[in-house]
């Protein structure tokens, strides 16, 4: 049988500071996208690629993961959470779950991106090449930070640290495939990104490679504008649930564009909403007019507003 990967480390500890109010009371990977937590898109993507076990790190508002996944399970797949009282960044986060990952390969997946790019070609290339680490890259997205030798598949630089005269040609998707021996390169109990470790691997001519996967979509939900844009895209392409069945929406309320209404939310009589995202249990007062607004869980909003978050 061909080699494969059955476990993933999904980064769930990020602060999401660029989203400001939206992540004040929940981790960024749990923001509502098409009335479901963003991180579940990552879980679905990985399950389709054969992943059957998830390890997730937590930090900011960690208790929200217990509320979102009370049985520590998703689609019959176990979720193992490991809390970081002090944020350890990506490298430190991997080292902190070394005992949970064991001596088997794994996928690292940034929990605050939304993508459906095909993972199987990257998995196959990872094992065929004998790489210790394989980065999943794109040539048609920004920002581009990775320099790749496409002939050999070897990563030559990240962030123009080693070859500043060569313009990086590829975006790093935040997804990478890892052999267990990589964990031994990471200092224990230390806050550290994987990037300086990758740079040292390149210097040492260790086997760190890249696979360019331009198929499918890839979105970073780092700003409210990107968040709203993804919401519009999902609405336009269909297949997403934008009206929760238990939301209470007045018969004469007008919901226009890519407006999502979450579970338990209420929209009053005569209200007008265009391209808005209303989280669970929020309440829109009768006669309100909202345009490109985001209303977080449990908030009540009235009046006329454009481009505001509540």
mmCIF file of C-alpha atoms in Angstrom, residues 60-233:
data_model
loop_
_atom_site.group_PDB
_atom_site.id
_atom_site.type_symbol
_atom_site.label_atom_id
_atom_site.label_comp_id
_atom_site.label_asym_id
_atom_site.label_seq_id
_atom_site.Cartn_x
_atom_site.Cartn_y
_atom_site.Cartn_z
ATOM 1 C CA UNK A 60 -7.089 32.607 23.399
ATOM 2 C CA UNK A 61 -10.624 31.839 24.671
ATOM 3 C CA UNK A 62 -9.815 28.141 24.730
ATOM 4 C CA UNK A 63 -13.127 27.312 26.413
ATOM 5 C CA UNK A 64 -14.911 28.207 23.175
ATOM 6 C CA UNK A 65 -13.574 24.996 21.635
ATOM 7 C CA UNK A 66 -15.375 23.032 24.346
ATOM 8 C CA UNK A 67 -18.599 24.815 23.414
ATOM 9 C CA UNK A 68 -18.104 24.283 19.693
ATOM 10 C CA UNK A 69 -17.111 20.606 20.057
ATOM 11 C CA UNK A 70 -18.571 19.421 23.372
ATOM 12 C CA UNK A 71 -17.836 15.759 22.715
ATOM 13 C CA UNK A 72 -14.322 16.464 21.374
ATOM 14 C CA UNK A 73 -15.372 14.844 18.132
ATOM 15 C CA UNK A 74 -16.164 16.011 14.603
ATOM 16 C CA UNK A 75 -17.791 13.761 12.005
ATOM 17 C CA UNK A 76 -16.872 10.754 14.155
ATOM 18 C CA UNK A 77 -13.192 11.785 14.144
ATOM 19 C CA UNK A 78 -11.506 12.449 17.518
ATOM 20 C CA UNK A 79 -10.290 15.946 18.377
ATOM 21 C CA UNK A 80 -7.423 16.165 20.863
ATOM 22 C CA UNK A 81 -6.883 19.653 22.297
ATOM 23 C CA UNK A 82 -3.650 20.864 23.897
ATOM 24 C CA UNK A 83 -3.697 24.242 25.649
ATOM 25 C CA UNK A 84 -0.832 26.738 25.473
ATOM 26 C CA UNK A 85 -1.006 29.079 28.489
ATOM 27 C CA UNK A 86 1.758 31.083 26.811
ATOM 28 C CA UNK A 87 1.488 31.281 23.041
ATOM 29 C CA UNK A 88 4.317 29.182 21.567
ATOM 30 C CA UNK A 89 4.001 30.058 17.845
ATOM 31 C CA UNK A 90 4.080 27.374 15.170
ATOM 32 C CA UNK A 91 7.347 25.616 16.020
ATOM 33 C CA UNK A 92 6.788 25.674 19.745
ATOM 34 C CA UNK A 93 3.222 24.517 19.195
ATOM 35 C CA UNK A 94 4.417 21.439 17.298
ATOM 36 C CA UNK A 95 6.963 20.604 20.003
ATOM 37 C CA UNK A 96 4.253 20.988 22.635
ATOM 38 C CA UNK A 97 2.190 18.201 21.042
ATOM 39 C CA UNK A 98 5.082 15.875 20.191
ATOM 40 C CA UNK A 99 3.793 13.218 22.587
ATOM 41 C CA UNK A 100 0.380 13.310 20.893
ATOM 42 C CA UNK A 101 1.787 12.984 17.371
ATOM 43 C CA UNK A 102 4.206 10.173 18.167
ATOM 44 C CA UNK A 103 6.487 8.713 15.507
ATOM 45 C CA UNK A 104 4.143 9.025 12.553
ATOM 46 C CA UNK A 105 3.997 11.643 9.788
ATOM 47 C CA UNK A 106 1.448 14.429 10.047
ATOM 48 C CA UNK A 107 0.012 17.428 8.239
ATOM 49 C CA UNK A 108 0.255 20.880 9.793
ATOM 50 C CA UNK A 109 -2.693 23.046 8.783
ATOM 51 C CA UNK A 110 -3.356 26.674 9.618
ATOM 52 C CA UNK A 111 -6.822 26.726 11.178
ATOM 53 C CA UNK A 112 -7.724 30.211 9.949
ATOM 54 C CA UNK A 113 -7.459 29.691 6.193
ATOM 55 C CA UNK A 114 -10.187 28.369 3.925
ATOM 56 C CA UNK A 115 -9.100 26.246 0.986
ATOM 57 C CA UNK A 116 -10.133 23.246 -1.064
ATOM 58 C CA UNK A 117 -6.875 22.755 -2.970
ATOM 59 C CA UNK A 118 -6.186 19.068 -3.725
ATOM 60 C CA UNK A 119 -3.957 17.598 -1.030
ATOM 61 C CA UNK A 120 -3.360 14.133 -2.443
ATOM 62 C CA UNK A 121 -0.727 15.216 -5.012
ATOM 63 C CA UNK A 122 1.228 16.917 -2.225
ATOM 64 C CA UNK A 123 1.030 13.811 -0.017
ATOM 65 C CA UNK A 124 2.234 11.586 -2.839
ATOM 66 C CA UNK A 125 5.095 13.946 -3.718
ATOM 67 C CA UNK A 126 6.109 14.178 -0.057
ATOM 68 C CA UNK A 127 6.730 10.449 0.202
ATOM 69 C CA UNK A 128 8.144 10.028 -3.311
ATOM 70 C CA UNK A 129 10.761 12.729 -2.678
ATOM 71 C CA UNK A 130 11.790 11.469 0.753
ATOM 72 C CA UNK A 131 11.355 14.951 2.146
ATOM 73 C CA UNK A 132 11.432 15.636 5.855
ATOM 74 C CA UNK A 133 9.142 18.622 5.297
ATOM 75 C CA UNK A 134 7.096 19.502 2.216
ATOM 76 C CA UNK A 135 5.447 22.918 1.949
ATOM 77 C CA UNK A 136 2.259 23.312 -0.067
ATOM 78 C CA UNK A 137 2.713 26.402 -2.255
ATOM 79 C CA UNK A 138 0.789 28.464 -4.795
ATOM 80 C CA UNK A 139 2.084 30.559 -7.681
ATOM 81 C CA UNK A 140 -1.141 32.500 -8.284
ATOM 82 C CA UNK A 141 -1.664 34.117 -4.865
ATOM 83 C CA UNK A 142 -0.091 36.842 -2.762
ATOM 84 C CA UNK A 143 2.008 37.431 -0.731
ATOM 85 C CA UNK A 144 4.885 35.425 -2.176
ATOM 86 C CA UNK A 145 7.641 34.555 0.292
ATOM 87 C CA UNK A 146 9.066 31.226 -0.904
ATOM 88 C CA UNK A 147 11.808 30.604 -3.462
ATOM 89 C CA UNK A 148 11.568 27.148 -5.015
ATOM 90 C CA UNK A 149 13.770 25.229 -7.442
ATOM 91 C CA UNK A 150 10.971 23.810 -9.558
ATOM 92 C CA UNK A 151 13.300 21.347 -11.279
ATOM 93 C CA UNK A 152 14.270 19.602 -8.039
ATOM 94 C CA UNK A 153 11.358 20.598 -5.822
ATOM 95 C CA UNK A 154 13.739 21.916 -3.171
ATOM 96 C CA UNK A 155 12.943 25.068 -1.184
ATOM 97 C CA UNK A 156 15.845 27.508 -1.573
ATOM 98 C CA UNK A 157 14.710 30.423 0.586
ATOM 99 C CA UNK A 158 11.876 31.853 2.639
ATOM 100 C CA UNK A 159 11.378 35.592 2.966
ATOM 101 C CA UNK A 160 14.521 36.392 0.926
ATOM 102 C CA UNK A 161 16.684 35.683 3.979
ATOM 103 C CA UNK A 162 19.332 33.627 2.177
ATOM 104 C CA UNK A 163 19.127 34.982 -1.379
ATOM 105 C CA UNK A 164 17.825 38.557 -1.159
ATOM 106 C CA UNK A 165 18.563 39.218 -4.830
ATOM 107 C CA UNK A 166 16.059 36.550 -5.939
ATOM 108 C CA UNK A 167 12.410 37.574 -5.826
ATOM 109 C CA UNK A 168 10.304 34.889 -4.100
ATOM 110 C CA UNK A 169 7.817 33.330 -6.515
ATOM 111 C CA UNK A 170 5.418 31.357 -4.347
ATOM 112 C CA UNK A 171 2.911 31.800 -1.565
ATOM 113 C CA UNK A 172 3.138 29.460 1.411
ATOM 114 C CA UNK A 173 -0.401 28.204 2.082
ATOM 115 C CA UNK A 174 0.142 27.416 5.763
ATOM 116 C CA UNK A 175 -0.150 23.688 4.999
ATOM 117 C CA UNK A 176 2.861 21.402 5.198
ATOM 118 C CA UNK A 177 3.616 17.695 5.460
ATOM 119 C CA UNK A 178 6.045 16.592 8.127
ATOM 120 C CA UNK A 179 8.030 13.507 9.052
ATOM 121 C CA UNK A 180 8.292 12.890 12.808
ATOM 122 C CA UNK A 181 12.052 13.452 12.917
ATOM 123 C CA UNK A 182 11.446 17.134 12.219
ATOM 124 C CA UNK A 183 10.144 17.540 15.768
ATOM 125 C CA UNK A 184 13.619 16.835 17.105
ATOM 126 C CA UNK A 185 14.867 20.027 15.441
ATOM 127 C CA UNK A 186 12.551 22.213 17.549
ATOM 128 C CA UNK A 187 13.756 23.521 20.940
ATOM 129 C CA UNK A 188 11.502 22.322 23.745
ATOM 130 C CA UNK A 189 9.327 24.708 25.776
ATOM 131 C CA UNK A 190 10.340 27.653 23.628
ATOM 132 C CA UNK A 191 8.314 30.218 21.710
ATOM 133 C CA UNK A 192 9.543 29.838 18.160
ATOM 134 C CA UNK A 193 8.204 29.918 14.617
ATOM 135 C CA UNK A 194 8.924 27.104 12.174
ATOM 136 C CA UNK A 195 10.425 29.580 9.708
ATOM 137 C CA UNK A 196 13.890 29.939 11.335
ATOM 138 C CA UNK A 197 13.986 26.147 11.640
ATOM 139 C CA UNK A 198 13.163 25.818 7.952
ATOM 140 C CA UNK A 199 15.921 28.324 7.147
ATOM 141 C CA UNK A 200 18.459 26.253 9.096
ATOM 142 C CA UNK A 201 17.311 23.159 7.224
ATOM 143 C CA UNK A 202 17.925 24.929 3.899
ATOM 144 C CA UNK A 203 21.391 25.998 5.056
ATOM 145 C CA UNK A 204 22.161 22.423 6.105
ATOM 146 C CA UNK A 205 20.816 21.072 2.789
ATOM 147 C CA UNK A 206 18.262 19.004 4.658
ATOM 148 C CA UNK A 207 15.308 17.670 2.733
ATOM 149 C CA UNK A 208 12.787 20.522 2.748
ATOM 150 C CA UNK A 209 10.768 20.705 -0.440
ATOM 151 C CA UNK A 210 7.742 22.327 -1.945
ATOM 152 C CA UNK A 211 4.779 21.294 -4.066
ATOM 153 C CA UNK A 212 2.960 23.897 -6.164
ATOM 154 C CA UNK A 213 -0.802 23.369 -6.102
ATOM 155 C CA UNK A 214 -2.655 26.101 -7.975
ATOM 156 C CA UNK A 215 -5.920 24.212 -8.335
ATOM 157 C CA UNK A 216 -8.869 25.044 -6.120
ATOM 158 C CA UNK A 217 -9.376 28.117 -3.976
ATOM 159 C CA UNK A 218 -7.283 29.484 -1.113
ATOM 160 C CA UNK A 219 -8.287 32.326 1.191
ATOM 161 C CA UNK A 220 -6.702 33.949 4.203
ATOM 162 C CA UNK A 221 -9.394 35.460 6.421
ATOM 163 C CA UNK A 222 -7.032 37.916 8.051
ATOM 164 C CA UNK A 223 -9.126 41.063 7.672
ATOM 165 C CA UNK A 224 -12.834 41.884 7.822
ATOM 166 C CA UNK A 225 -12.725 42.670 4.089
ATOM 167 C CA UNK A 226 -11.355 39.198 3.337
ATOM 168 C CA UNK A 227 -13.914 37.684 5.695
ATOM 169 C CA UNK A 228 -16.817 39.401 3.929
ATOM 170 C CA UNK A 229 -15.372 38.535 0.516
ATOM 171 C CA UNK A 230 -15.235 34.824 1.369
ATOM 172 C CA UNK A 231 -18.787 35.037 2.671
ATOM 173 C CA UNK A 232 -19.872 36.501 -0.692
ATOM 174 C CA UNK A 233 -17.970 33.832 -2.621
#
